[in-house]
PDB file of C-alpha atoms in Angstrom:
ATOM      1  CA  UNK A   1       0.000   0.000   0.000  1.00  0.00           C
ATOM      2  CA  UNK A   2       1.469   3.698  -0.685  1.00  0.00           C
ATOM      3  CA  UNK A   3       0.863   5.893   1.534  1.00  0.00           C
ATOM      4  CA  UNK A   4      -0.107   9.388   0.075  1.00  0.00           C
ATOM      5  CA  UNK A   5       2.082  12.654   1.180  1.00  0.00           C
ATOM      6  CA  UNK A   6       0.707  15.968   1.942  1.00  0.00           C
ATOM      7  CA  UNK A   7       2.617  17.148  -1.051  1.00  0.00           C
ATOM      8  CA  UNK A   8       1.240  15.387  -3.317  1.00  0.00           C
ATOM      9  CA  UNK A   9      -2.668  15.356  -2.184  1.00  0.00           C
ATOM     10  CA  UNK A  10      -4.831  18.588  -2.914  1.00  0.00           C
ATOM     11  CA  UNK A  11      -5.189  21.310  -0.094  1.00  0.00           C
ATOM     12  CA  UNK A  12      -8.331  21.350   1.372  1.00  0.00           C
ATOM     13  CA  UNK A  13      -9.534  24.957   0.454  1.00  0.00           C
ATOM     14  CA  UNK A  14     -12.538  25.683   2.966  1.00  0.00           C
ATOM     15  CA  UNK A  15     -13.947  28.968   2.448  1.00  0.00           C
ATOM     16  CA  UNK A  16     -12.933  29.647  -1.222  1.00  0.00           C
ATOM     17  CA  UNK A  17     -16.260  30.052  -3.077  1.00  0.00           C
ATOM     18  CA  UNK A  18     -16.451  29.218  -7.198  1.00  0.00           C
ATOM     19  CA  UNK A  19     -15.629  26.407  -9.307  1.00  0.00           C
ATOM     20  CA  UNK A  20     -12.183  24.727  -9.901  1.00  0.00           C
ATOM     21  CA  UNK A  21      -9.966  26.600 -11.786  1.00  0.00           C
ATOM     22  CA  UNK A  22     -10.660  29.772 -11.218  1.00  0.00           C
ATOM     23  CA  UNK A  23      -8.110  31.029  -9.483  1.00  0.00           C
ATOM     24  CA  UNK A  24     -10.098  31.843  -6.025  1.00  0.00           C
ATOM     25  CA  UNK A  25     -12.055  35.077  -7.083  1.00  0.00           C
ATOM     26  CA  UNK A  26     -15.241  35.363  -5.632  1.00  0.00           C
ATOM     27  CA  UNK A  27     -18.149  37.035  -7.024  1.00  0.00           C
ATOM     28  CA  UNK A  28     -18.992  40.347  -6.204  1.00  0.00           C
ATOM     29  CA  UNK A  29     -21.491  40.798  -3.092  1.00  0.00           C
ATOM     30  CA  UNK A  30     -24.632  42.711  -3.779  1.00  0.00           C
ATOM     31  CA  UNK A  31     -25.494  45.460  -1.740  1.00  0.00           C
ATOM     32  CA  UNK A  32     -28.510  45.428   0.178  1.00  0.00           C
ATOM     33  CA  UNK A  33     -30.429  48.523   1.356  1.00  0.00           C
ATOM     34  CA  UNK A  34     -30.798  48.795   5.102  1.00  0.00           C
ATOM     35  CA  UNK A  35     -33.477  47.373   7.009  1.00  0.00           C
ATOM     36  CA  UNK A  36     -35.517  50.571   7.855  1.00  0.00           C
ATOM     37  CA  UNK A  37     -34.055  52.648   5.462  1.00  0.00           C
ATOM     38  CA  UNK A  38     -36.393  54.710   3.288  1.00  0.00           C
ATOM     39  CA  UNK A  39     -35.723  56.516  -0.122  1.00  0.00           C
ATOM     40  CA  UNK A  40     -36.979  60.269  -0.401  1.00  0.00           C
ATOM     41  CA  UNK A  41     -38.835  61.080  -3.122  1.00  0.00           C
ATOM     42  CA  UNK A  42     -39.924  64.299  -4.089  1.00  0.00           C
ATOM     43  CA  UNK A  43     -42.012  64.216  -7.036  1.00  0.00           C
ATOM     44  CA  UNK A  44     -43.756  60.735  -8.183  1.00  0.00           C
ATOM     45  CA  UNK A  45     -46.821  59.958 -10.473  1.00  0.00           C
ATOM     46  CA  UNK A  46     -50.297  58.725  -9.619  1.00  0.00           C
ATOM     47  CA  UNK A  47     -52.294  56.117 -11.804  1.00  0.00           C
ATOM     48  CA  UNK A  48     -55.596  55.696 -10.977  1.00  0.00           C
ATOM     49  CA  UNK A  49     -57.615  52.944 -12.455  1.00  0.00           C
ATOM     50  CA  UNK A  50     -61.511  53.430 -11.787  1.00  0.00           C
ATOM     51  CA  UNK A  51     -63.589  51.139 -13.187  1.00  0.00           C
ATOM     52  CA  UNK A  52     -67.451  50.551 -12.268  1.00  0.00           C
ATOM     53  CA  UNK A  53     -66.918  47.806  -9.844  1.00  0.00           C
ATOM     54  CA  UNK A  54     -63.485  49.332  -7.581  1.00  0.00           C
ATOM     55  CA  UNK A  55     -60.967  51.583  -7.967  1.00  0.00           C
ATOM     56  CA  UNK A  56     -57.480  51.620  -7.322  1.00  0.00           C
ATOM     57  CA  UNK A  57     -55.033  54.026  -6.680  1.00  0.00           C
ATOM     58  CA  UNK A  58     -51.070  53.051  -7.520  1.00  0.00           C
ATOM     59  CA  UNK A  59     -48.125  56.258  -6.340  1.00  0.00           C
ATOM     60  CA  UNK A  60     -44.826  55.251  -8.329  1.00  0.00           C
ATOM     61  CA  UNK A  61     -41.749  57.497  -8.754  1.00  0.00           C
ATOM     62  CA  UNK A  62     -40.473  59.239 -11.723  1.00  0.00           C
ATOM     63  CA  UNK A  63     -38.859  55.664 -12.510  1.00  0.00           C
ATOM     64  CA  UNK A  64     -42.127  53.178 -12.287  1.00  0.00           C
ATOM     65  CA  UNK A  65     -40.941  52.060  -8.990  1.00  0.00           C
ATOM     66  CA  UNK A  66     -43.758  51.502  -6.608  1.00  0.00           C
ATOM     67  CA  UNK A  67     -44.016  53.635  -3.746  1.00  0.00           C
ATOM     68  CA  UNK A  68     -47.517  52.932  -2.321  1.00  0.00           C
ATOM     69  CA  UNK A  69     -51.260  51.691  -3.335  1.00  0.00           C
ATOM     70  CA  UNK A  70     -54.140  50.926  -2.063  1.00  0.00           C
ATOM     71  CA  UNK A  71     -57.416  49.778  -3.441  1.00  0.00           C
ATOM     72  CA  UNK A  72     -61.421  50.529  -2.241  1.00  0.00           C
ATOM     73  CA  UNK A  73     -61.567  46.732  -1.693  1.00  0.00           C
ATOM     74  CA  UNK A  74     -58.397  46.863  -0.412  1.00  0.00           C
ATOM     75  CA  UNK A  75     -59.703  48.645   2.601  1.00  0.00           C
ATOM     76  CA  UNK A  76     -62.678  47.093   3.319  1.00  0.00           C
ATOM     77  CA  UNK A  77     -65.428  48.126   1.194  1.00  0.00           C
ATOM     78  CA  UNK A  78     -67.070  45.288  -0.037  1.00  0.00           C
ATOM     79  CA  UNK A  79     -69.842  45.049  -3.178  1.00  0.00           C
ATOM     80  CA  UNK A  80     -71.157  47.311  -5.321  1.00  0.00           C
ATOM     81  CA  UNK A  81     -69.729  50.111  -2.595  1.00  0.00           C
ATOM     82  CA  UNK A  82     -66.069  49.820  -4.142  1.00  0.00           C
ATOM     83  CA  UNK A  83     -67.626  51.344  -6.871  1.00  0.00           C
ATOM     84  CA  UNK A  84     -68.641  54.285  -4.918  1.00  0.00           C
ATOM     85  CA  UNK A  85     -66.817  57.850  -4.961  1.00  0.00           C
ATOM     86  CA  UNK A  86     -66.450  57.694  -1.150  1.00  0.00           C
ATOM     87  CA  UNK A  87     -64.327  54.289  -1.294  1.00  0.00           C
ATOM     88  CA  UNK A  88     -62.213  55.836  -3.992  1.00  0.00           C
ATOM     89  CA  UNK A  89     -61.767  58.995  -1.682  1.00  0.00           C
ATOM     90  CA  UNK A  90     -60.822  56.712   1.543  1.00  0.00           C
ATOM     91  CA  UNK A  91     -58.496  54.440  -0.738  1.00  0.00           C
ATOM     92  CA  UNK A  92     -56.592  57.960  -2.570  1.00  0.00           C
ATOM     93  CA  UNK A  93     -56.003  59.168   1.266  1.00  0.00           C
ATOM     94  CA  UNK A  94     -54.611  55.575   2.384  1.00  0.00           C
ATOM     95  CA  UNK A  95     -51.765  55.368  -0.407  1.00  0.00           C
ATOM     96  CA  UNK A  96     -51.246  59.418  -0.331  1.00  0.00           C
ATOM     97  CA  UNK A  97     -50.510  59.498   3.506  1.00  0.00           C
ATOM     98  CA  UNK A  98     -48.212  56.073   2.817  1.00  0.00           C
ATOM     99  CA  UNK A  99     -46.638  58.312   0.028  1.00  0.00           C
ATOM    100  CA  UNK A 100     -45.864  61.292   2.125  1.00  0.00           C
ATOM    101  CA  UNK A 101     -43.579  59.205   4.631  1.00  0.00           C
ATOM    102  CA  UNK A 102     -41.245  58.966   1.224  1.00  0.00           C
ATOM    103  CA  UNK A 103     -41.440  62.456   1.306  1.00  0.00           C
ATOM    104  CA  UNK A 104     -43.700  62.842  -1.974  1.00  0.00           C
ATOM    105  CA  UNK A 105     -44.417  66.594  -2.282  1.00  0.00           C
ATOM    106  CA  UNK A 106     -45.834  67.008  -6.209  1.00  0.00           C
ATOM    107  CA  UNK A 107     -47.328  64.595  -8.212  1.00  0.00           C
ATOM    108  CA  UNK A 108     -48.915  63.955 -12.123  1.00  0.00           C
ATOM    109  CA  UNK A 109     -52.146  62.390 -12.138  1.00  0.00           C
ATOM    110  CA  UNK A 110     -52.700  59.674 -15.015  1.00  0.00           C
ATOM    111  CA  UNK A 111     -55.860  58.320 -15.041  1.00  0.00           C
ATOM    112  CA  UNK A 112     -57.882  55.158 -16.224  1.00  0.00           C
ATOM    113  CA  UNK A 113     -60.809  53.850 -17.086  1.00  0.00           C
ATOM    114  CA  UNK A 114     -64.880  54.837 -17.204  1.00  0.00           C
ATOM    115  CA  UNK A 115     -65.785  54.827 -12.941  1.00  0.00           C
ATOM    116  CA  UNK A 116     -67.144  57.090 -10.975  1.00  0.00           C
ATOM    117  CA  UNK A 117     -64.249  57.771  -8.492  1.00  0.00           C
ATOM    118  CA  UNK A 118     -62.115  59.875 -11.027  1.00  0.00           C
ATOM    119  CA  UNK A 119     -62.793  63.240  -9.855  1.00  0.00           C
ATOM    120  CA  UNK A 120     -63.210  61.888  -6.021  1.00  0.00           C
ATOM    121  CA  UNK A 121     -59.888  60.257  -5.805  1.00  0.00           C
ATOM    122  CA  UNK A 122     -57.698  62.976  -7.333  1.00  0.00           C
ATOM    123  CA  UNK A 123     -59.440  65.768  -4.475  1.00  0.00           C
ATOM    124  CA  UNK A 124     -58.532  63.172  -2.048  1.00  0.00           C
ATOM    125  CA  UNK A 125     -54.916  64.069  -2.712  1.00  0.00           C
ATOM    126  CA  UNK A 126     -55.011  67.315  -2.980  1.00  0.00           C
ATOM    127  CA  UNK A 127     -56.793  66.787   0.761  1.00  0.00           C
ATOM    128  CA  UNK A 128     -53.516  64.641   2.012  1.00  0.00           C
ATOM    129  CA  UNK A 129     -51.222  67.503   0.877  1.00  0.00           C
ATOM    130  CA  UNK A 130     -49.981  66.093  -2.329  1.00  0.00           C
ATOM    131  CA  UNK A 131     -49.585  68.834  -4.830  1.00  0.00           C
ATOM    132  CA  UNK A 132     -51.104  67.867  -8.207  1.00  0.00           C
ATOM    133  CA  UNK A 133     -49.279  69.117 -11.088  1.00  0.00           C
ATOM    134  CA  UNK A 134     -51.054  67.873 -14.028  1.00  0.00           C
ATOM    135  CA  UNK A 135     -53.813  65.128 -14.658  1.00  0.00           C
ATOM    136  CA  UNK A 136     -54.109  63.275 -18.166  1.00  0.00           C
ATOM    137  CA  UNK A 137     -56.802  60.939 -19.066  1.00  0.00           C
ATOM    138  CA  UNK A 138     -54.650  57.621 -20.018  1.00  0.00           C
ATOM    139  CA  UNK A 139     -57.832  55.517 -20.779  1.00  0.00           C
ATOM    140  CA  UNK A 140     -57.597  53.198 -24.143  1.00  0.00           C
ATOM    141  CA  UNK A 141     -59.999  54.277 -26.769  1.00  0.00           C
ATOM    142  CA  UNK A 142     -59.745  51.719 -29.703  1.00  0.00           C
ATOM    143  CA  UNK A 143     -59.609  53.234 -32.965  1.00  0.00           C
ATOM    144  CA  UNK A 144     -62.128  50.912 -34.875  1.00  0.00           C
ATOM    145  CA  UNK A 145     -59.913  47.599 -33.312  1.00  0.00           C
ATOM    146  CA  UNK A 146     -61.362  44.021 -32.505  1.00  0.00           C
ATOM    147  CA  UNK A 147     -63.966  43.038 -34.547  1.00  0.00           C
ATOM    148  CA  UNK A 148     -67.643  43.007 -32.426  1.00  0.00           C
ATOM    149  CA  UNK A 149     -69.095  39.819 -31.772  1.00  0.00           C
ATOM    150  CA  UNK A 150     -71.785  38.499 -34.370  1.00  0.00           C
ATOM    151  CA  UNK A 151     -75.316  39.940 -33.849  1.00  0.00           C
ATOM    152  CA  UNK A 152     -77.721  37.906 -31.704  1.00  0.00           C
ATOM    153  CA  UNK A 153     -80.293  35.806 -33.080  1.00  0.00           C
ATOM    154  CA  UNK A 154     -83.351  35.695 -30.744  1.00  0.00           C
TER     155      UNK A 154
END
């Protein structure tokens, strides 16, 4: 039987992250935000989405990135009240007082779709303290698109 020699068997590399061969680099660590640690934004947009059966209410920043929402059914309202202007007004307060701990000061107001808490919603921000800079009707409007369905035969 041979007995193997320290110089000849392989080092026992504990610690050394990667694949053979390369040479012991590691990959670069990614950094992690803070636990508790807030970004401030000052200016962000609003998209509102109202349709007839609930509304909701989305704050991004200038970037898309999701600051706060909140929804009519979100809060509680259940039935044909999320529909209502009053549950769009509670849910626009809920996600503009969440906004204003980012430090949102001004905002642009997009919004969507045919319900009846349009109006209600974007008051309800200017209620929280939000500054509303402009508001733009984002709601798709096809220009003579899908076909309609076939006519019904009673």
């Amino acid at each position: 039987m041979a007995k193997i020699t320290d110089a000849t068997a392989e080092p026992d590399k504990k610690g050394e992250g990667g694949k053979k061969g390369e040479g012991g680099k590691k990959a670069p660590r990614k950094a992690f935000k803070k636990r508790g640690e807030k970004r401030v934004v000052h200016h962000g947009y609003v998209h509102i989405h109202a349709s007839f059966n609930n509304t909701h209410i989305t704050i991004t920043d200038t970037e898309g990135n999701v600051i706060a929402w909140s929804s009519a059914g979100g809060i509680g309202f259940k039935g044909s009240r999320k529909g209502t202007p009053f549950a769009a007004t509670q849910a626009a307060m809920n996600a503009g007082n969440a906004a204003k701990t980012y430090g949102l000061r001004s905002v642009e107001v997009r919004v969507k779709g045919p319900g009846s808490g349009r109006e209600s919603a974007i008051r309800a921000l200017q209620t929280v303290g939000i500054e509303v800079k402009s508001i733009r009707d984002v709601t798709p409007i096809p220009h003579n698109g899908c076909r309609p369905t076939k006519r019904r035969r009673v």
